[in-house]
PDB file of C-alpha atoms and ligand atoms in Angstrom:
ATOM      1  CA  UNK B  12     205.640 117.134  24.555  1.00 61.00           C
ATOM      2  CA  UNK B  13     206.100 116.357  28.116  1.00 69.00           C
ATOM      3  CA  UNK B  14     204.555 120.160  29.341  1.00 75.00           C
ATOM      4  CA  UNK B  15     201.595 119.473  26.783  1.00 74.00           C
ATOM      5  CA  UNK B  16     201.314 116.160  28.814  1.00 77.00           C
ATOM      6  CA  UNK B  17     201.496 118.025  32.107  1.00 79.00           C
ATOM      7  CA  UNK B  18     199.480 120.732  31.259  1.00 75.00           C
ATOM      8  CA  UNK B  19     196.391 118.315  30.194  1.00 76.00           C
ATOM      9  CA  UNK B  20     196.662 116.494  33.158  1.00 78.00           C
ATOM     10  CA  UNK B  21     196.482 120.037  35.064  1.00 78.00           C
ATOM     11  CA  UNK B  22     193.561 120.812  33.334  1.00 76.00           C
ATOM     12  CA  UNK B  23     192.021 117.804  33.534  1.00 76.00           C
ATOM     13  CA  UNK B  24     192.499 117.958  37.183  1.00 79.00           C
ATOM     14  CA  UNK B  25     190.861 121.146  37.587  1.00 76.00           C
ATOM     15  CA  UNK B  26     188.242 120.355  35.211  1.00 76.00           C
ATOM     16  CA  UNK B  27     187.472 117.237  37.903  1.00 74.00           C
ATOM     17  CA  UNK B  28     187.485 119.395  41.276  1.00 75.00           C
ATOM     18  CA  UNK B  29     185.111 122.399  39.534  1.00 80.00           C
ATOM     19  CA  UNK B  30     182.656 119.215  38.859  1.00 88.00           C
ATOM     20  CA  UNK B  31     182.857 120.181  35.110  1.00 94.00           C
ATOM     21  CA  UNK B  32     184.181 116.534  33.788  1.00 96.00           C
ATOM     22  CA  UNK B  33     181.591 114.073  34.086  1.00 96.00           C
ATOM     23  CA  UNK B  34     182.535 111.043  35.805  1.00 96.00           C
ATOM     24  CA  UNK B  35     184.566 108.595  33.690  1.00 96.00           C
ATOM     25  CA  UNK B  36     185.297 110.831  31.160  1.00 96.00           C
ATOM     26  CA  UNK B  37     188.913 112.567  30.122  1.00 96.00           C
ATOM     27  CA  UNK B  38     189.555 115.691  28.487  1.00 95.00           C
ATOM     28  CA  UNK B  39     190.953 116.273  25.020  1.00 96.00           C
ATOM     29  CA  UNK B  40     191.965 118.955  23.074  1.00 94.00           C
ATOM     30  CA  UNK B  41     191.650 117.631  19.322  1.00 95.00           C
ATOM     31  CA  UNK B  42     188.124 116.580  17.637  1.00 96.00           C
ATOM     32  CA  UNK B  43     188.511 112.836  17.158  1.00 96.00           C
ATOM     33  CA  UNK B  44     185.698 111.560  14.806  1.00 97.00           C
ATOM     34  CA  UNK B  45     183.323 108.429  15.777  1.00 95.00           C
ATOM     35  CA  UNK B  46     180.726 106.899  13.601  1.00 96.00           C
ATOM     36  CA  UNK B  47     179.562 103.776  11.745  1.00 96.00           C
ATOM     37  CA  UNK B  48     179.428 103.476   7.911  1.00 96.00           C
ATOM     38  CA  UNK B  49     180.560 105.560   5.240  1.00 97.00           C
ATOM     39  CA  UNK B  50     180.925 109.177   5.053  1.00 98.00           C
ATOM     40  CA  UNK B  51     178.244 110.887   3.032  1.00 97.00           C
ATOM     41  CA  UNK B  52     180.062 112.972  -0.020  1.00 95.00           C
ATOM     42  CA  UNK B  53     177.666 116.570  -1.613  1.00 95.00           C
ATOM     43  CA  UNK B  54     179.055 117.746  -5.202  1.00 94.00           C
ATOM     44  CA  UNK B  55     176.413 120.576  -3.965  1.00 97.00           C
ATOM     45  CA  UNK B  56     173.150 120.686  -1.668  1.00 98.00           C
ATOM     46  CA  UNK B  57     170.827 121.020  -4.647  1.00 98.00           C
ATOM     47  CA  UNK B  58     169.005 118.207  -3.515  1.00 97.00           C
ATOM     48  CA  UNK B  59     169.740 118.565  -0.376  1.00 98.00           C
ATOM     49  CA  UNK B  60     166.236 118.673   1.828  1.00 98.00           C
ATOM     50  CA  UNK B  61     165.463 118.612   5.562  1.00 98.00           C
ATOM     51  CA  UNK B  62     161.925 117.255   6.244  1.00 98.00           C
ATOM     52  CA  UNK B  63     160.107 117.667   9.848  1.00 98.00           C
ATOM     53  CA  UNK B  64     157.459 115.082   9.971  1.00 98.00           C
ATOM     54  CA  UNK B  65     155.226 112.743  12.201  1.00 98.00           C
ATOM     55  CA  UNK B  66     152.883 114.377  14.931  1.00 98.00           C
ATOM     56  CA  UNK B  67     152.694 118.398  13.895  1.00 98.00           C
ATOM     57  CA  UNK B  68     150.043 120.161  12.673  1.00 98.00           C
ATOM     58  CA  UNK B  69     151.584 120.129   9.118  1.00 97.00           C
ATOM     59  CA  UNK B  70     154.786 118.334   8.492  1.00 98.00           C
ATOM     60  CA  UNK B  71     157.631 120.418   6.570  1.00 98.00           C
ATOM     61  CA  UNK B  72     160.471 120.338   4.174  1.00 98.00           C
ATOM     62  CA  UNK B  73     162.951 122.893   3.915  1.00 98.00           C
ATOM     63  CA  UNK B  74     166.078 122.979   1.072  1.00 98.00           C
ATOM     64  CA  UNK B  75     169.004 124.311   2.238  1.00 98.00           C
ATOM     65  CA  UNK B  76     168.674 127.960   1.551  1.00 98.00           C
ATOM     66  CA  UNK B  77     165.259 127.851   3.270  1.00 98.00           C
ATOM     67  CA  UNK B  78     166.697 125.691   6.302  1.00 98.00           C
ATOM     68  CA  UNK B  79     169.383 128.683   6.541  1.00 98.00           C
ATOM     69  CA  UNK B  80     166.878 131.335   6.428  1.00 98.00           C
ATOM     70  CA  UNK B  81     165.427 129.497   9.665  1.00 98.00           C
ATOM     71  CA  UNK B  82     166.291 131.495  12.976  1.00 98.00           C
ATOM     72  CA  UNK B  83     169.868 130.914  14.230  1.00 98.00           C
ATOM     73  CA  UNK B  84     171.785 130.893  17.685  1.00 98.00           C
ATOM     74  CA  UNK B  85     175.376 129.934  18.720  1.00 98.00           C
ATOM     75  CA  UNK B  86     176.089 127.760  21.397  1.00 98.00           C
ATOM     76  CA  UNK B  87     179.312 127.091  23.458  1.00 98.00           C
ATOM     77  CA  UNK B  88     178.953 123.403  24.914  1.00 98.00           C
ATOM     78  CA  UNK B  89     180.887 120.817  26.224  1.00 98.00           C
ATOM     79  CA  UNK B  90     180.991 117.810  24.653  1.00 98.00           C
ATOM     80  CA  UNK B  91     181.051 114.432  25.999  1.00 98.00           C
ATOM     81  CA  UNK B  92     181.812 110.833  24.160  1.00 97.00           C
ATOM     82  CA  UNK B  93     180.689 107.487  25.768  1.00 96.00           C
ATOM     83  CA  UNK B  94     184.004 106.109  24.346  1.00 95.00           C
ATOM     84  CA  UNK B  95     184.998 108.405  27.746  1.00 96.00           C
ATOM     85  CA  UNK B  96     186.816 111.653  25.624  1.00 97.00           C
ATOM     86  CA  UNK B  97     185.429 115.381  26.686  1.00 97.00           C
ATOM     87  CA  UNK B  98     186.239 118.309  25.112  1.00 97.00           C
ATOM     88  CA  UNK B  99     185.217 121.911  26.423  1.00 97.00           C
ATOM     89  CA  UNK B 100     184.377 125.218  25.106  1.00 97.00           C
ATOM     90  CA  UNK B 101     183.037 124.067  21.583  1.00 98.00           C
ATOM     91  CA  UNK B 102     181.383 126.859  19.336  1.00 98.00           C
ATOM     92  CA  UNK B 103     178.510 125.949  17.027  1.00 98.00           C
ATOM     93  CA  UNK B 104     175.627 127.663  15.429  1.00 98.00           C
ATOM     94  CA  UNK B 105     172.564 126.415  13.834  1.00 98.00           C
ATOM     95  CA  UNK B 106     169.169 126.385  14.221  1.00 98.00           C
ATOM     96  CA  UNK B 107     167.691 125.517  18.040  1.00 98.00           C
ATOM     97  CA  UNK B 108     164.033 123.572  17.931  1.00 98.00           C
ATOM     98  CA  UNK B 109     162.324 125.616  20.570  1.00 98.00           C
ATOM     99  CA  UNK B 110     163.332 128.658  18.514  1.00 98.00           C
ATOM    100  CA  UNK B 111     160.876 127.075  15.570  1.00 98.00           C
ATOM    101  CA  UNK B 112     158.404 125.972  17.798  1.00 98.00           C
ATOM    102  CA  UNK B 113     158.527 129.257  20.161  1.00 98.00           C
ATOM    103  CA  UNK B 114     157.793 130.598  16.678  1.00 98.00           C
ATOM    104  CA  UNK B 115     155.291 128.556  15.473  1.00 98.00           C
ATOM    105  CA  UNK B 116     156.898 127.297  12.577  1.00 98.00           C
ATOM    106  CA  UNK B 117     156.720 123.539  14.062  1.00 98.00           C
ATOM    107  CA  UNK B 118     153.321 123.072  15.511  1.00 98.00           C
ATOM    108  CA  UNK B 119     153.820 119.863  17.633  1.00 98.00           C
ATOM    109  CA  UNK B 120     150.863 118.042  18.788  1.00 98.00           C
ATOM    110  CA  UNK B 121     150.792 117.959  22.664  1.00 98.00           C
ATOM    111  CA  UNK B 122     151.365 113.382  22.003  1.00 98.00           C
ATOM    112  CA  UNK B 123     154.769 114.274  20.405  1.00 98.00           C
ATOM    113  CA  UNK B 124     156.750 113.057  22.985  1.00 98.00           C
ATOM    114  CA  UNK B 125     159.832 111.784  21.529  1.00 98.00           C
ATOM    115  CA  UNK B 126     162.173 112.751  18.449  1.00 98.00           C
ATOM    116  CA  UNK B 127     163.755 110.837  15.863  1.00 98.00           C
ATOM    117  CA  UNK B 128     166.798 112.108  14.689  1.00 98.00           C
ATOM    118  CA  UNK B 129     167.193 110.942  11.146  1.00 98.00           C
ATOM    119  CA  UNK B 130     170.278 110.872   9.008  1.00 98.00           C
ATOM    120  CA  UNK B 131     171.840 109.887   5.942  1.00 98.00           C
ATOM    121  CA  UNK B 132     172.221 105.728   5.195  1.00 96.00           C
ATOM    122  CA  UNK B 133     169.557 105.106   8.113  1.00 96.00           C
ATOM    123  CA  UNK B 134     171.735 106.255  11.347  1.00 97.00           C
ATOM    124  CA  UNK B 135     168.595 107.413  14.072  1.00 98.00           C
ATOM    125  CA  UNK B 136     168.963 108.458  17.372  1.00 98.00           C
ATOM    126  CA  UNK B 137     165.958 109.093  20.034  1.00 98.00           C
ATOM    127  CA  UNK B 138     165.577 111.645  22.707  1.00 98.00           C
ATOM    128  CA  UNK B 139     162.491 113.102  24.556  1.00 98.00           C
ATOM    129  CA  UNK B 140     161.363 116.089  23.044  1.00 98.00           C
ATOM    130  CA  UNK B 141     161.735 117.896  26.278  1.00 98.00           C
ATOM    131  CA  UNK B 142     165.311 117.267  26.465  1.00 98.00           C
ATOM    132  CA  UNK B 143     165.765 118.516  22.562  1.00 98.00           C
ATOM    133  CA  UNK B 144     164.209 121.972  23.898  1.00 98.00           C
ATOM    134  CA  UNK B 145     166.600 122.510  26.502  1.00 98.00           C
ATOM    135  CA  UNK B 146     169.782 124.504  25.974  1.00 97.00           C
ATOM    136  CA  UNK B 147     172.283 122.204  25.017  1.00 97.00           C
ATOM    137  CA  UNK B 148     170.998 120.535  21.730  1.00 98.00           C
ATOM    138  CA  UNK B 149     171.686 122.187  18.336  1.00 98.00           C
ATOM    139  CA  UNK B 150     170.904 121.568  15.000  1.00 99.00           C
ATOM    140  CA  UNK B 151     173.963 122.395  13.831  1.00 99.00           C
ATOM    141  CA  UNK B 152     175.692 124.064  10.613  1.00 98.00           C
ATOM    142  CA  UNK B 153     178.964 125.721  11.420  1.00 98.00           C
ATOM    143  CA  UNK B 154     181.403 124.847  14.028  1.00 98.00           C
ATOM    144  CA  UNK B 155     184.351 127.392  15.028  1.00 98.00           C
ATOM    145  CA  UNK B 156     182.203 129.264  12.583  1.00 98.00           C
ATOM    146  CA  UNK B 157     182.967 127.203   9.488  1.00 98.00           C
ATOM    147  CA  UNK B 158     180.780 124.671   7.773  1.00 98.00           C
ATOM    148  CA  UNK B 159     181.101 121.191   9.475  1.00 98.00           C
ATOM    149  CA  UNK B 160     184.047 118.938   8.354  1.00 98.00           C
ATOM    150  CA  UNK B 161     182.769 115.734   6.072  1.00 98.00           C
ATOM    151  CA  UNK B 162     183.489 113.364   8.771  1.00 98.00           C
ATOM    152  CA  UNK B 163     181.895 115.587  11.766  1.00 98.00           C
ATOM    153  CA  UNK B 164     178.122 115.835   9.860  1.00 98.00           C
ATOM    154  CA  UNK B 165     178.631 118.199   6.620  1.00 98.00           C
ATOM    155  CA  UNK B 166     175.626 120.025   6.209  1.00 98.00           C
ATOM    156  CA  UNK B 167     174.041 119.592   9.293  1.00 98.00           C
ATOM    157  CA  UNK B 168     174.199 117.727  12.859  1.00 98.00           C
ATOM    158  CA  UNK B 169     172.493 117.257  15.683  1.00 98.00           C
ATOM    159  CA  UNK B 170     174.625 118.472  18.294  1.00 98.00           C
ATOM    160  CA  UNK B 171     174.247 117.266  22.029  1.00 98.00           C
ATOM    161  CA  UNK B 172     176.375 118.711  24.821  1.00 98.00           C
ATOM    162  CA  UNK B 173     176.236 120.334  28.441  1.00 98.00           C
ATOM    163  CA  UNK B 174     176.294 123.957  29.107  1.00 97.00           C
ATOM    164  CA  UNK B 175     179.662 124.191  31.489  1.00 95.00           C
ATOM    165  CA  UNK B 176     178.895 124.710  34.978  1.00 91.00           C
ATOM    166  CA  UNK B 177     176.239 122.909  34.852  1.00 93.00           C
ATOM    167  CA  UNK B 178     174.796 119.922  35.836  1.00 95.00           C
ATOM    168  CA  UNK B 179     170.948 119.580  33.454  1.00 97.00           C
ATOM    169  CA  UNK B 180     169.109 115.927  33.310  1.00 96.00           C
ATOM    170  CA  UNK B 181     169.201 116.890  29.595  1.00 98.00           C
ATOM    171  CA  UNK B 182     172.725 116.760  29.223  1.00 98.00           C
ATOM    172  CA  UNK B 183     173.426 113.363  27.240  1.00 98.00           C
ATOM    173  CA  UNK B 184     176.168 111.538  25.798  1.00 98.00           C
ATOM    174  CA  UNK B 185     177.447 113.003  21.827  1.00 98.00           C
ATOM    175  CA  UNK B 186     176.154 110.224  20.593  1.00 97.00           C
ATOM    176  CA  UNK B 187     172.449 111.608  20.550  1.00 98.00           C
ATOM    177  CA  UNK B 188     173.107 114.019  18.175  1.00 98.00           C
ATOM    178  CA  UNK B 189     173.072 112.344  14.726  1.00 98.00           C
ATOM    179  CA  UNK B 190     175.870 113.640  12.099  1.00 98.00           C
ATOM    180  CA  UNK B 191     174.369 114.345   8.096  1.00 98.00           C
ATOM    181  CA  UNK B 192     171.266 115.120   9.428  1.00 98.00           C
ATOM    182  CA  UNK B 193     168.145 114.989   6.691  1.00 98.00           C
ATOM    183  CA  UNK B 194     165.369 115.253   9.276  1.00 98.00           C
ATOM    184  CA  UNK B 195     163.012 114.681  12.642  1.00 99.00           C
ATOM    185  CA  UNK B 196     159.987 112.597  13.096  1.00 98.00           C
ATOM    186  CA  UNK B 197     158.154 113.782  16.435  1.00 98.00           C
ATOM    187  CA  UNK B 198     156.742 110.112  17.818  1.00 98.00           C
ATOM    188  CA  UNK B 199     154.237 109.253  20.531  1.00 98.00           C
ATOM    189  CA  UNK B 200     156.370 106.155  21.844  1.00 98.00           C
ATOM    190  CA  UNK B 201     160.400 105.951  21.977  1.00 98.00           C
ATOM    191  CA  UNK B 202     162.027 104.364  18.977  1.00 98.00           C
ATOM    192  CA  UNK B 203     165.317 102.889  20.448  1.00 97.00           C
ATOM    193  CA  UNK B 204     167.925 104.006  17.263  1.00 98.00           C
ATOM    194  CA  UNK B 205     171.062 102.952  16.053  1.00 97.00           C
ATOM    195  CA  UNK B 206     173.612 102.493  18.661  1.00 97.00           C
ATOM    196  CA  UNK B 207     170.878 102.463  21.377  1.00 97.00           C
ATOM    197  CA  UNK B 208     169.729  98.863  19.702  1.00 96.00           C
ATOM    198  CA  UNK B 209     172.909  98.300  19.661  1.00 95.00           C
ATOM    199  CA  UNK B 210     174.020  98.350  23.439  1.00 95.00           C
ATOM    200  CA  UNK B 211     173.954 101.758  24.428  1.00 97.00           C
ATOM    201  CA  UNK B 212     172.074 103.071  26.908  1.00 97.00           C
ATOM    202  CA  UNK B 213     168.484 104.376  25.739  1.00 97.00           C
ATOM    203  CA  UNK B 214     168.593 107.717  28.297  1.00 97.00           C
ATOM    204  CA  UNK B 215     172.197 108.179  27.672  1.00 98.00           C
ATOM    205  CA  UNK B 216     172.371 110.913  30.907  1.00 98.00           C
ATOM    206  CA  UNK B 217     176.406 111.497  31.381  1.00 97.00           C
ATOM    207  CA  UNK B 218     176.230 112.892  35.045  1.00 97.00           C
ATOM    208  CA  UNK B 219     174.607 109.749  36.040  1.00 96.00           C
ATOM    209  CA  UNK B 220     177.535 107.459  33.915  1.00 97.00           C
ATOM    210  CA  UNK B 221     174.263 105.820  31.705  1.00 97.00           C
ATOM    211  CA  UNK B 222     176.691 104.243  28.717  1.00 97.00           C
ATOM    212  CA  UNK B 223     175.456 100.764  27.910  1.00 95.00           C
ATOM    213  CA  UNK B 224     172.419  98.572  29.202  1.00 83.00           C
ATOM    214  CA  UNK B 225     174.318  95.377  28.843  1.00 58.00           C
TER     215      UNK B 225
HETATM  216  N1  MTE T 330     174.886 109.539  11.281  1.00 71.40           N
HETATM  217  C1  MTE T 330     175.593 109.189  12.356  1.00 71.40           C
HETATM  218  N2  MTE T 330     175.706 110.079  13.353  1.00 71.40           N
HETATM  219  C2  MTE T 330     176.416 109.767  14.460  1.00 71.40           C
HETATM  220  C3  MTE T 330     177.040 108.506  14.595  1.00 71.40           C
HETATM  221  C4  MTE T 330     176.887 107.569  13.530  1.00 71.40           C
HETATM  222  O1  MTE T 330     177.372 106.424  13.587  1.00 71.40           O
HETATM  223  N3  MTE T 330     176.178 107.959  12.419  1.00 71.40           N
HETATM  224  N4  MTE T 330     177.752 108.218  15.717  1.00 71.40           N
HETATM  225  C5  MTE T 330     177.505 109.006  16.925  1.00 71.40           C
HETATM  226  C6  MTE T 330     178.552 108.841  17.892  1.00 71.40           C
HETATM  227  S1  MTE T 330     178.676 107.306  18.593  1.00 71.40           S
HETATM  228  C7  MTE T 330     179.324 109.890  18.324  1.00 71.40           C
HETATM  229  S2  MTE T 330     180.361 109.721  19.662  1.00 71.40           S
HETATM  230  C8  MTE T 330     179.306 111.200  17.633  1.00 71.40           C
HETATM  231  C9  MTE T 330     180.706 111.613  17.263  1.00 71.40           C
HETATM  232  O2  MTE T 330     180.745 112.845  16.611  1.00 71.40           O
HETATM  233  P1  MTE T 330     182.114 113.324  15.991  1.00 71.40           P
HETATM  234  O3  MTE T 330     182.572 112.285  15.007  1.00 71.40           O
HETATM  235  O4  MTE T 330     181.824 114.650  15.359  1.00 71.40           O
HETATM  236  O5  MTE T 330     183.086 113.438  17.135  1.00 71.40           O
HETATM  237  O6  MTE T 330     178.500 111.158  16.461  1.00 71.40           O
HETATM  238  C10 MTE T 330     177.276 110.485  16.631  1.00 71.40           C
HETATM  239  N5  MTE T 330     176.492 110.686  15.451  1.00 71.40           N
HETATM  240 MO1   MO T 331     180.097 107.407  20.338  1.00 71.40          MO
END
């Protein structure tokens, strides 16, 4: 107990002087879970759709087969809670947005400037579509390379983190990924979302400590 203590507080000390903990934030090992409202429950993903709408050429739905079929990456990021927990080295793969777009199977018109994550019982969450094309934001399927649990985003999540060692104006807090994920409206003016109307900070960057704007 107390050399699991010790060892932590090496880590996290290490973690601080290599710049790699943002500031205000503590490392931990396990996965705690953080979310408001009910957990959404599948018997199976039959009706199960993801839909891509708002300014594209031509909007899209894909069923779950067809959103697996999509190209895939894996990602290693850290994470980063505005409730001030970090944990490094997590493993995900999914599908990445500039991958579709690089592709041309989302054809954004050039006024898409922001993205609406949208989720199950009404959760949304906002970023800049530049920052959603950067390396550290995932629409993700399996973590450790298993589906997600129920209370982390089973099928799919948005997943927003920092690539270690590094320090990118696109890294933002975990809260701008949005957990049982059903789709993405691209929007010409921000939409403040869930917990951004409710307090937290609309930009959300964690090297510059943006958590709440009042
Ligand atoms: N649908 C939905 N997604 C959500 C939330 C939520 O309330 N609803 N909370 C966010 C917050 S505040 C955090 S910190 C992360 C937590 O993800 P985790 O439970 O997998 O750790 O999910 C985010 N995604
Ligand atoms: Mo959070």
């Amino acid at each position: 107990m107390f050399d699991d203590f010790m060892k932590r507080r090496k880590q996290e000390q290490e973690a601080k002087s290599s710049g790699r903990l943002p500031p205000g934030q503590s490392l931990t090992q396990k996965f705690p879970v953080l979310h408001y409202g009910p957990v959404p429950m599948y018997d199976n993903l039959d009706s199960w759709t993801f839909k891509i709408s708002g300014l594209l050429e031509e909007p899209k739905t894909f069923n779950w087969k067809e959103f697996n079929e999509l190209p895939r990456r894996k990602m290693t990021l850290d994470i980063h809670c505005v409730t001030k927990w970090s944990k490094f080295d997590t493993d995900w793969e999914g599908v990445h947005l500039k991958d579709l777009v690089d592709q041309g199977i989302v054809k954004l018109k050039p006024e898409a400037n922001f993205c609406i994550q949208q989720c199950e019982f009404g959760y949304t969450t906002n970023l800049p579509v530049s920052v959603m094309l950067e390396d550290n934001f995932l629409l993700a399927t399996l973590y450790d390379g298993k589906p997600l649990e129920p209370e982390h985003g089973y099928p799919l999540r948005g997943l927003m983190g920092a690539v270690a060692g590094t320090h990118a104006d696109a890294d933002r807090y975990l809260w701008k990924g949005g957990k049982w994920l059903r789709g993405l409206e691209f929007v010409k003016m921000d939409q403040p979302g869930f917990w951004e109307q409710a307090g937290y900070s609309n930009t959300a960057r964690i090297w510059q400590e943006e958590r709440y704007w009042r």
